[in-house]
Amino acid sequence: MKSDIEIALDAKLEPIQKVAQKVGIEEEELDLYGRYKAKITDALWERIKDRPDGKLILVTAINPTPAGEGKTTTTVGLGQAMDHLGKKAIIALREPSLGPCFGLKGGAAGGGYAQVVPMDELNLHFTGDFHAITSANNLLAAMLDNHIQQGNSLRIDPKQIVWKRCVDMNDRVLRNITVGLGRKADGVTREDHFIITVASEIMAVLCLADSIRDLKERLGKIIVAYTYESEPVTAKDLNAVGAMTALLKDALRPNLVQTLEHTPALVHGGPFANIAHGCNSIRATKTALKLADYTITEAGFGADLGAEKFMDIKCRMGNLKPDAIVLVATIRALKYNGGVPVKDLAVENVDALKKGIVNLEKHIENVAQFGVPCVVTLNQFVSDTQAELDFVESFCKEHGCEFALSQVWEKGGEGGIELAQKVVDTIEQKESHFHCLYEDSCSLTEKMEMIAKKIYGAKEVILEPAARQQVERIESLGFGSLPVCMAKNQYSLSDDKSVLGRPKDFPIHIRDVYVSAGAGFVVAITGTIMTMPGLPKVPAAEQVDVDDEGRITGLF
């Protein structure tokens, strides 16, 4: 079979204006970025904002493994399958980051015959949104250091600067750096840090803002440092908001592209779910809900991360209510959770499947805690045996979940018809009683404990002394009512990525806590999670090239 990029490059794309017509977007409501990409204008929202919402479907998954789960592939394939059923559907996804694209994980366009295209452009520069976010982030950093250099009238304590520079690349040597070396005119010497762009608070702000006015208000609230008296200093205090907004005004508008089968897709924003809140923009999702009868969106990594943050952060802030959740797993990934090495995953092993399925079991329980009907789907591989498939289907039915096989990677939308019909039936027959996991009135520590105990299965939460001090400081500043964004590794329910399956009675260690006042949540850093990843020993970038005709090769 062809590689993902070969399939994508051989695809016959429709002009984006024709794709837009499928969901009633008029040509004058598009700003074109070539033939196959466009940004939608604010005029579209003004025209459709009073329409009733369609149904919202969230696609999530078990904890990711080297065996692969295919969450984005399933999301795209489900959208294509809805078209096969004659349903008016649209997909709402995050934009890919260059970090994993050239690192280990790969891109975020789906795979096989369930992809968003143009895949190569989507995975690289796309419409420049990430560049705008990076620029706005680093403009704020430059203005902060310049203020200190030019007299420091705000009395900023250089040892209490919390704003970091960013770059959309995995570059571990930038995690901890020293700036301002050289002459006096070169700035104040201090320790500084870089994070990856998807972990920047500005990424979160962009994804949670619903208008230019809201964007400016959120940007102004960003805390960049504290004074010698430990009072917060904001981007508004530095008079940086206007210029940052100028850099972000186009990035705030959602992007329209298409799938291989020409299903419309709004792809906008891209925070990681392990170190950020892991959901596409509220603007894109709300727009999609007004345009189609079914909006299919996803949240990053497993349900313990992306889905929890989708519910407790995005839905809380955007007043959204999911009507159904699709939980993706594979036989291979479940056997990996049961202790089978990657090289042996193609061999039938029902005993290992029985051991590893506890990971799926926990995620089924997690989804149920939010009151949303769940459909489990197996992203089917050729090596899956009937005995293995039957076991998983029986397990799901015993746990009160609907079940469907998915073959969208191989067959595109046709391979997802069973899943799409099951999702439609579930929405029609089962009412969603969505609710968040915790109330705003809970303390920050209570919120962390509820997530750790109810979602991860932890026995206790251990706050290191520095983290406990930060919690006290954040609550004293009036931010105690904000939701919590847990930064945790994606591979395990615990904060130890080597512990697979369904660990129990483990502690969650929180080593740092800080407020993202502009985004409107508090971040808790667990274990050894990094906000600036590194490249693997053999990065994917080594395989990427461009042929004499300018076609990109080796990109998955």
Coordinates of C-alpha atoms in Angstrom, one line a residue:
M1 CA 0.0 0.0 0.0
K2 CA 1.1 3.6 -0.6
S3 CA 2.5 5.7 2.2
D4 CA 0.3 8.4 3.7
I5 CA 2.1 11.1 1.8
E6 CA 1.9 9.2 -1.5
I7 CA -1.9 8.8 -1.0
A8 CA -2.2 12.5 -0.1
L9 CA -0.1 13.8 -3.1
D10 CA -2.0 11.6 -5.5
A11 CA -5.4 12.8 -4.3
K12 CA -7.7 14.9 -6.5
L13 CA -8.5 17.9 -4.4
E14 CA -11.6 20.1 -5.0
P15 CA -11.2 23.9 -5.0
I16 CA -11.8 25.1 -1.4
Q17 CA -14.8 27.2 -2.6
K18 CA -16.6 24.0 -3.7
V19 CA -15.8 22.3 -0.4
A20 CA -17.2 25.4 1.5
Q21 CA -20.5 25.2 -0.5
K22 CA -21.2 21.8 1.1
V23 CA -21.8 23.5 4.4
G24 CA -23.2 26.7 3.1
I25 CA -20.2 28.9 3.3
E26 CA -20.3 31.6 0.6
E27 CA -17.2 32.5 -1.5
E28 CA -17.0 36.0 -0.1
E29 CA -16.8 34.5 3.4
L30 CA -13.4 33.0 2.5
D31 CA -9.9 34.5 2.4
L32 CA -8.0 32.1 0.1
Y33 CA -4.6 30.8 0.8
G34 CA -4.0 29.2 -2.5
R35 CA -6.5 26.8 -4.2
Y36 CA -7.1 24.4 -1.3
K37 CA -6.8 26.4 1.9
A38 CA -8.8 29.3 3.2
K39 CA -9.5 31.3 6.4
I40 CA -13.1 32.0 7.1
T41 CA -14.1 35.6 7.7
D42 CA -15.9 37.1 10.7
A43 CA -18.8 37.9 8.4
L44 CA -19.6 34.1 8.3
W45 CA -20.0 34.0 12.1
E46 CA -22.2 37.0 12.1
R47 CA -24.5 35.4 9.5
I48 CA -24.8 32.0 11.2
K49 CA -24.4 32.7 15.0
D50 CA -28.1 32.5 15.8
R51 CA -28.6 29.1 14.2
P52 CA -29.2 26.1 16.5
D53 CA -26.2 23.9 17.2
G54 CA -25.7 20.5 15.5
K55 CA -24.5 17.5 17.4
L56 CA -21.0 17.5 18.9
I57 CA -19.0 14.2 18.8
L58 CA -15.7 14.0 20.6
V59 CA -13.1 11.4 19.5
T60 CA -10.6 10.3 22.2
A61 CA -8.5 7.2 22.8
I62 CA -6.8 4.9 25.2
N63 CA -3.2 5.9 26.3
P64 CA -1.0 6.0 23.2
T65 CA 1.5 3.2 22.6
P66 CA 4.2 2.5 19.9
A67 CA 1.6 0.2 18.3
G68 CA -0.5 3.2 17.3
E69 CA -4.2 3.9 17.9
G70 CA -5.3 6.0 15.0
K71 CA -7.4 8.7 16.8
T72 CA -7.1 11.4 14.1
T73 CA -7.5 8.8 11.4
T74 CA -10.7 7.7 13.1
T75 CA -11.9 11.3 13.4
V76 CA -11.3 12.0 9.7
G77 CA -12.8 8.6 8.6
L78 CA -15.9 9.1 10.8
G79 CA -16.5 12.5 9.1
Q80 CA -16.1 10.9 5.7
A81 CA -18.4 8.0 6.7
M82 CA -21.1 10.5 7.8
D83 CA -21.2 11.7 4.2
H84 CA -21.8 8.1 3.1
L85 CA -24.8 8.0 5.3
G86 CA -26.1 11.3 3.8
K87 CA -25.4 13.3 6.9
K88 CA -24.2 16.9 6.8
A89 CA -20.9 16.7 8.7
I90 CA -17.8 18.7 9.4
I91 CA -14.5 17.9 11.1
A92 CA -12.8 20.2 13.6
L93 CA -9.2 19.4 14.3
R94 CA -6.0 20.9 15.8
E95 CA -3.1 22.1 13.6
P96 CA 0.1 20.0 13.7
S97 CA 3.3 21.2 15.4
L98 CA 6.7 21.0 13.7
G99 CA 8.1 19.5 16.9
P100 CA 6.6 16.0 16.6
C101 CA 6.5 16.3 12.8
F102 CA 10.3 16.2 12.6
G103 CA 10.7 14.3 15.9
L104 CA 9.0 11.0 16.8
K105 CA 5.2 11.1 16.8
G106 CA 4.7 12.4 13.2
G107 CA 2.0 14.7 11.9
A108 CA -1.7 15.2 12.7
A109 CA -3.5 14.8 9.4
G110 CA -4.7 11.3 9.9
G111 CA -3.5 8.3 7.8
G112 CA -4.2 6.0 4.9
Y113 CA -7.4 6.9 3.2
A114 CA -8.7 9.0 6.1
Q115 CA -6.6 12.1 5.8
V116 CA -7.0 15.9 5.8
V117 CA -5.3 17.4 2.7
P118 CA -3.2 19.1 1.5
M119 CA -1.3 16.9 4.0
D120 CA 2.2 18.2 3.4
E121 CA 1.2 21.9 3.7
L122 CA -1.0 21.2 6.8
N123 CA 1.9 19.5 8.6
L124 CA 4.4 22.2 7.7
H125 CA 3.7 26.0 7.5
F126 CA 0.0 25.8 6.7
T127 CA -1.5 29.3 7.0
G128 CA 1.2 30.6 9.3
D129 CA -0.9 30.5 12.6
F130 CA 1.9 28.9 14.6
H131 CA 4.4 31.5 13.3
A132 CA 2.1 34.3 14.4
I133 CA 1.8 32.7 17.9
T134 CA 5.6 32.3 18.2
S135 CA 6.1 35.9 17.1
A136 CA 3.6 37.3 19.6
N137 CA 5.1 35.2 22.4
N138 CA 8.6 36.4 21.6
L139 CA 7.6 40.0 21.1
L140 CA 6.2 40.0 24.7
A141 CA 9.5 38.4 25.9
A142 CA 11.5 41.1 24.1
M143 CA 9.4 43.9 25.5
L144 CA 9.7 42.5 29.0
D145 CA 13.5 42.4 28.8
N146 CA 13.6 45.8 27.1
H147 CA 11.6 47.3 29.9
I148 CA 14.1 46.1 32.5
Q149 CA 17.0 47.4 30.4
Q150 CA 15.4 50.8 29.9
G151 CA 15.0 51.6 33.6
N152 CA 12.6 49.1 34.9
S153 CA 9.9 51.5 36.1
L154 CA 7.6 48.6 37.0
R155 CA 10.2 47.3 39.4
I156 CA 10.3 43.8 37.8
D157 CA 12.4 41.3 39.8
P158 CA 14.6 39.5 37.2
K159 CA 14.6 36.4 39.4
Q160 CA 10.7 36.3 39.3
I161 CA 10.3 36.4 35.5
V162 CA 7.9 33.6 34.5
W163 CA 7.4 34.4 30.8
K164 CA 9.4 32.1 28.5
R165 CA 10.4 32.4 24.9
C166 CA 9.2 29.7 22.5
V167 CA 9.9 28.0 19.2
D168 CA 7.8 25.4 17.3
M169 CA 10.6 22.8 17.3
N170 CA 11.9 20.0 19.6
D171 CA 15.2 21.6 20.9
R172 CA 16.3 20.4 24.3
V173 CA 19.3 22.7 24.5
L174 CA 17.0 25.7 24.8
R175 CA 15.2 24.5 27.9
N176 CA 17.6 26.4 30.2
I177 CA 19.7 29.2 28.8
T178 CA 21.4 32.4 29.9
V179 CA 20.6 35.7 28.1
G180 CA 22.0 39.2 28.3
L181 CA 25.7 38.1 28.2
G182 CA 28.2 40.7 26.8
R183 CA 28.1 44.4 27.3
K184 CA 25.8 46.4 29.5
A185 CA 23.9 47.5 26.3
D186 CA 23.2 43.8 25.6
G187 CA 20.6 43.5 28.4
V188 CA 20.4 42.3 31.9
T189 CA 22.1 38.9 32.4
R190 CA 19.6 36.3 33.7
E191 CA 18.5 32.7 33.4
D192 CA 15.9 32.2 30.7
H193 CA 14.0 29.3 29.1
F194 CA 12.3 28.2 25.9
I195 CA 9.1 26.1 25.6
I196 CA 7.6 24.7 22.4
T197 CA 5.1 26.9 20.8
V198 CA 2.2 24.6 21.5
A199 CA 2.9 25.0 25.2
S200 CA 2.8 28.8 25.0
E201 CA -0.1 30.5 26.9
I202 CA -0.7 32.5 23.7
M203 CA -1.6 29.2 22.0
A204 CA -4.2 28.5 24.7
V205 CA -5.4 32.1 24.6
L206 CA -6.0 31.9 20.8
C207 CA -7.9 28.6 21.2
L208 CA -10.1 29.9 24.0
A209 CA -10.8 33.4 22.7
D210 CA -14.1 34.0 20.9
S211 CA -13.5 37.5 19.4
I212 CA -10.8 40.1 18.9
R213 CA -12.0 41.9 22.0
D214 CA -11.8 38.7 24.1
L215 CA -8.4 38.0 22.6
K216 CA -7.1 41.4 23.7
E217 CA -8.6 41.0 27.2
R218 CA -7.0 37.6 27.6
L219 CA -3.6 38.8 26.3
G220 CA -3.7 41.7 28.7
K221 CA -4.1 39.4 31.7
I222 CA -1.0 37.3 30.9
I223 CA 1.3 37.4 33.9
V224 CA 4.9 37.7 32.7
A225 CA 6.7 38.4 36.0
Y226 CA 6.5 39.7 39.6
T227 CA 7.8 42.8 41.1
Y228 CA 10.3 43.0 44.0
E229 CA 7.2 43.3 46.2
S230 CA 5.8 40.1 44.6
E231 CA 3.0 41.8 42.8
P232 CA 2.1 40.4 39.3
V233 CA 3.2 42.2 36.1
T234 CA 1.0 41.6 33.0
A235 CA 1.3 42.1 29.3
K236 CA -1.0 45.0 29.6
D237 CA 1.4 46.7 32.1
L238 CA 4.1 46.4 29.4
N239 CA 1.7 48.0 26.8
A240 CA 2.3 44.9 24.6
V241 CA -1.3 43.9 23.9
G242 CA -2.0 46.0 20.8
A243 CA 1.1 44.8 18.9
M244 CA 0.5 41.2 19.9
T245 CA -3.1 41.4 18.7
A246 CA -1.8 42.8 15.4
L247 CA 0.3 39.7 15.0
L248 CA -2.6 37.4 15.9
K249 CA -5.6 38.9 14.2
D250 CA -5.5 36.6 11.2
A251 CA -4.4 33.6 13.2
L252 CA -7.6 34.0 15.3
R253 CA -9.7 33.0 12.3
P254 CA -10.3 29.2 11.7
N255 CA -8.8 27.5 8.6
L256 CA -10.9 25.5 6.1
V257 CA -9.5 22.5 4.3
Q258 CA -10.9 19.1 3.1
T259 CA -10.4 15.4 3.6
L260 CA -9.5 12.9 0.8
E261 CA -13.2 12.6 0.2
H262 CA -13.8 16.3 0.3
T263 CA -15.5 16.5 3.7
P264 CA -15.0 20.0 5.0
A265 CA -12.5 20.3 7.9
L266 CA -11.9 23.3 10.2
V267 CA -8.3 23.0 11.4
H268 CA -7.4 25.6 14.0
G269 CA -5.1 25.9 17.0
G270 CA -2.9 23.2 18.3
P271 CA -2.1 22.9 22.1
F272 CA -0.6 19.6 23.1
A273 CA -2.7 17.6 25.6
N274 CA 0.2 16.4 27.8
I275 CA 1.6 19.9 28.5
A276 CA -1.4 22.1 27.5
H277 CA -5.1 21.7 27.2
G278 CA -5.1 19.7 24.0
C279 CA -8.1 21.0 22.0
N280 CA -8.7 22.9 18.8
S281 CA -10.1 26.4 19.0
I282 CA -13.5 27.2 20.5
R283 CA -14.2 29.5 17.5
A284 CA -13.7 26.6 15.1
T285 CA -15.9 24.2 17.1
K286 CA -18.7 26.7 17.5
T287 CA -18.6 27.6 13.9
A288 CA -18.7 24.0 12.9
L289 CA -21.7 23.4 15.1
K290 CA -23.6 26.1 13.3
L291 CA -22.7 24.8 9.8
A292 CA -23.4 21.1 10.1
D293 CA -25.7 18.6 11.7
Y294 CA -22.7 16.6 13.1
T295 CA -19.4 18.1 14.2
I296 CA -16.6 15.5 14.8
T297 CA -13.7 16.8 16.9
E298 CA -10.9 15.2 18.8
A299 CA -8.8 15.9 21.9
G300 CA -5.1 15.0 22.2
F301 CA -3.6 11.8 23.5
G302 CA -5.7 9.5 25.8
A303 CA -9.0 10.3 27.5
D304 CA -7.1 10.9 30.8
L305 CA -5.6 14.0 29.2
G306 CA -7.3 15.5 26.1
A307 CA -10.8 14.3 26.9
E308 CA -10.7 15.5 30.6
K309 CA -9.4 18.9 29.5
F310 CA -12.0 19.1 26.7
M311 CA -14.7 18.6 29.3
D312 CA -13.3 20.5 32.2
I313 CA -11.7 23.4 30.4
K314 CA -13.0 23.8 26.8
C315 CA -16.6 22.9 27.4
R316 CA -16.7 24.9 30.7
M317 CA -15.4 28.1 29.0
G318 CA -17.2 27.6 25.7
N319 CA -20.5 26.5 27.1
L320 CA -20.3 23.3 24.9
K321 CA -22.0 20.0 25.5
P322 CA -20.8 16.8 23.8
D323 CA -23.6 14.5 22.6
A324 CA -21.4 11.4 22.2
I325 CA -17.8 10.2 22.7
V326 CA -16.0 7.8 20.5
L327 CA -13.2 5.9 22.3
V328 CA -10.6 4.5 20.0
A329 CA -8.4 1.5 20.7
T330 CA -6.6 -1.2 18.7
I331 CA -6.0 -4.9 19.4
R332 CA -2.3 -4.2 19.1
A333 CA -2.2 -1.4 21.6
L334 CA -4.2 -3.4 24.1
K335 CA -1.9 -6.4 23.8
Y336 CA 1.1 -4.0 24.3
N337 CA -0.6 -2.8 27.5
G338 CA -0.8 -6.5 28.4
G339 CA 3.0 -6.9 28.1
V340 CA 3.5 -8.1 24.5
P341 CA 6.7 -6.6 22.8
V342 CA 6.1 -4.6 19.6
K343 CA 7.7 -7.3 17.5
D344 CA 5.1 -9.9 18.6
L345 CA 1.9 -7.8 18.4
A346 CA 0.8 -9.4 15.1
V347 CA 0.6 -12.8 16.8
E348 CA -2.8 -13.8 18.3
N349 CA -2.6 -13.5 22.1
V350 CA -6.0 -13.4 23.9
D351 CA -4.4 -13.8 27.3
A352 CA -2.3 -10.6 26.8
L353 CA -5.4 -8.9 25.5
K354 CA -7.3 -9.8 28.7
K355 CA -4.5 -8.2 30.7
G356 CA -4.1 -5.1 28.6
I357 CA -7.8 -4.3 28.2
V358 CA -7.9 -2.9 31.7
N359 CA -6.5 0.4 30.1
L360 CA -9.6 0.6 27.9
E361 CA -11.8 -0.3 30.9
K362 CA -10.5 2.7 32.9
H363 CA -11.1 5.1 30.0
I364 CA -14.6 3.7 29.6
E365 CA -15.2 4.5 33.3
N366 CA -13.7 7.9 32.9
V367 CA -16.0 8.9 30.1
A368 CA -19.0 7.7 32.1
Q369 CA -18.1 10.1 34.9
F370 CA -18.9 13.0 32.6
G371 CA -22.4 11.6 31.7
V372 CA -21.8 11.3 28.0
P373 CA -22.8 8.2 25.9
C374 CA -19.8 6.3 24.7
V375 CA -19.0 4.2 21.6
V376 CA -15.9 2.1 21.6
T377 CA -14.3 1.6 18.2
L378 CA -11.4 -0.7 17.3
N379 CA -9.2 0.6 14.5
Q380 CA -8.8 -2.7 12.8
F381 CA -5.5 -4.2 11.6
V382 CA -5.0 -7.1 9.2
S383 CA -3.3 -9.1 12.0
D384 CA -6.4 -8.9 14.3
T385 CA -8.0 -12.3 14.7
Q386 CA -11.7 -13.0 15.1
A387 CA -11.1 -14.4 18.6
E388 CA -9.5 -11.1 19.7
L389 CA -12.2 -9.0 18.0
D390 CA -14.9 -11.0 19.7
F391 CA -13.3 -10.6 23.1
V392 CA -13.2 -6.9 22.9
E393 CA -16.7 -6.5 21.6
S394 CA -18.0 -8.7 24.4
F395 CA -16.0 -6.7 26.9
C396 CA -17.5 -3.4 25.7
K397 CA -21.0 -4.7 25.8
E398 CA -20.5 -6.0 29.3
H399 CA -19.4 -2.5 30.3
G400 CA -22.5 -0.8 28.8
C401 CA -20.7 0.6 25.7
E402 CA -21.7 0.5 22.1
F403 CA -19.1 -1.1 19.9
A404 CA -18.1 -0.8 16.2
L405 CA -15.2 -1.8 14.1
S406 CA -13.4 0.8 12.0
Q407 CA -11.5 0.2 8.7
V408 CA -11.1 3.8 7.7
W409 CA -7.4 3.7 7.3
E410 CA -7.8 1.1 4.5
K411 CA -11.2 2.0 3.0
G412 CA -11.8 5.6 3.9
G413 CA -15.3 6.7 4.7
E414 CA -16.7 3.3 3.5
G415 CA -14.7 1.6 6.2
G416 CA -16.4 3.8 8.9
I417 CA -20.0 3.3 7.9
E418 CA -20.6 0.9 10.8
L419 CA -19.1 3.3 13.3
A420 CA -20.9 6.3 11.9
Q421 CA -24.3 4.5 12.1
K422 CA -23.6 3.4 15.6
V423 CA -22.7 7.0 16.6
V424 CA -25.9 8.4 15.0
D425 CA -28.0 5.7 16.7
T426 CA -26.4 6.4 20.0
I427 CA -27.1 10.1 19.8
E428 CA -30.7 9.5 18.8
Q429 CA -31.3 6.9 21.5
K430 CA -29.3 8.1 24.5
E431 CA -29.4 11.5 26.0
S432 CA -26.2 13.2 27.0
H433 CA -26.2 14.3 30.7
F434 CA -22.9 16.1 30.4
H435 CA -21.3 17.7 33.5
C436 CA -17.8 18.7 34.5
L437 CA -15.8 16.7 36.9
Y438 CA -15.6 19.5 39.6
E439 CA -17.1 22.8 40.5
D440 CA -15.4 26.2 40.2
S441 CA -15.7 26.6 43.9
C442 CA -13.4 23.7 44.7
S443 CA -9.9 24.7 45.8
L444 CA -7.0 24.1 43.4
T445 CA -5.7 21.2 45.5
E446 CA -9.2 19.6 45.5
K447 CA -9.4 19.9 41.7
M448 CA -6.0 18.3 41.3
E449 CA -7.0 15.5 43.6
M450 CA -10.2 14.9 41.9
I451 CA -8.5 14.6 38.5
A452 CA -5.7 12.4 39.9
K453 CA -8.0 10.1 41.8
K454 CA -11.1 9.9 39.6
I455 CA -9.4 10.0 36.2
Y456 CA -5.9 8.6 36.7
G457 CA -6.8 6.2 39.5
A458 CA -4.2 7.7 41.9
K459 CA -4.2 7.1 45.7
E460 CA -2.9 10.6 46.6
V461 CA -1.5 13.8 45.3
I462 CA 1.9 14.9 46.6
L463 CA 2.7 18.6 46.2
E464 CA 6.4 19.4 46.5
P465 CA 7.0 22.4 48.8
A466 CA 7.6 24.8 45.9
A467 CA 4.3 23.7 44.2
R468 CA 2.4 24.1 47.5
Q469 CA 3.8 27.6 47.9
Q470 CA 2.7 28.4 44.3
V471 CA -0.8 27.2 45.0
E472 CA -1.1 29.4 48.1
R473 CA 0.2 32.4 46.1
I474 CA -2.1 31.7 43.1
E475 CA -5.2 31.5 45.4
S476 CA -4.1 34.6 47.3
L477 CA -4.1 36.5 44.0
G478 CA -7.7 35.5 43.3
F479 CA -7.2 32.7 40.8
G480 CA -8.4 29.8 42.9
S481 CA -11.7 29.4 41.0
L482 CA -10.0 28.6 37.7
P483 CA -10.0 25.1 36.3
V484 CA -6.8 23.0 36.4
C485 CA -4.7 21.9 33.4
M486 CA -2.7 18.9 34.5
A487 CA 0.6 18.5 32.6
K488 CA 1.3 14.7 32.6
N489 CA 3.0 12.2 30.4
Q490 CA 0.6 10.6 27.8
Y491 CA 1.8 7.0 28.0
S492 CA 0.6 6.0 31.4
L493 CA -2.4 6.8 33.6
S494 CA 0.3 7.5 36.3
D495 CA 3.1 10.1 36.2
D496 CA 5.5 7.3 35.4
K497 CA 5.4 6.7 31.6
S498 CA 6.8 3.1 32.0
V499 CA 3.8 1.9 34.0
L500 CA 1.2 0.5 31.5
G501 CA -2.2 -1.0 31.8
R502 CA -4.3 0.2 34.7
P503 CA -2.0 1.1 37.7
K504 CA -3.7 1.5 41.1
D505 CA -2.9 3.2 44.4
F506 CA 0.0 5.2 43.1
P507 CA 0.9 8.8 44.0
I508 CA 0.9 11.7 41.6
H509 CA 3.8 14.1 42.2
I510 CA 3.2 17.8 41.4
R511 CA 6.5 19.7 41.2
D512 CA 5.4 23.0 39.9
V513 CA 2.1 25.0 39.6
Y514 CA 1.6 28.3 37.7
V515 CA -1.3 30.4 36.6
S516 CA -2.1 31.1 32.9
A517 CA -4.3 34.1 33.8
G518 CA -5.0 35.0 30.1
A519 CA -6.0 31.5 29.2
G520 CA -8.0 31.2 32.4
F521 CA -6.6 28.0 33.9
V522 CA -3.9 26.9 36.4
V523 CA -1.2 24.5 35.1
A524 CA 0.1 21.7 37.4
I525 CA 3.3 20.0 36.3
T526 CA 3.5 16.4 37.3
G527 CA 6.5 14.0 37.3
T528 CA 9.2 14.7 34.8
I529 CA 7.0 16.2 32.1
M530 CA 8.8 18.7 29.9
T531 CA 7.4 21.8 28.2
M532 CA 10.3 21.6 25.6
P533 CA 10.6 18.1 24.2
G534 CA 13.8 16.8 22.6
L535 CA 14.4 14.9 19.4
P536 CA 14.9 11.1 19.4
K537 CA 18.1 9.5 18.5
V538 CA 16.9 9.1 14.9
P539 CA 14.5 12.0 14.3
A540 CA 11.9 11.7 11.5
A541 CA 13.5 14.8 9.9
E542 CA 16.3 12.6 8.6
Q543 CA 13.8 10.9 6.2
V544 CA 12.2 14.1 4.8
D545 CA 13.4 15.3 1.4
V546 CA 12.2 17.2 -1.7
D547 CA 12.4 15.7 -5.2
D548 CA 13.4 17.6 -8.4
E549 CA 9.7 18.4 -9.0
G550 CA 9.4 20.0 -5.6
R551 CA 7.3 17.2 -4.1
I552 CA 8.0 16.4 -0.5
T553 CA 9.0 12.8 0.3
G554 CA 9.5 10.9 3.5
L555 CA 6.9 12.9 5.4
F556 CA 5.2 9.8 6.9

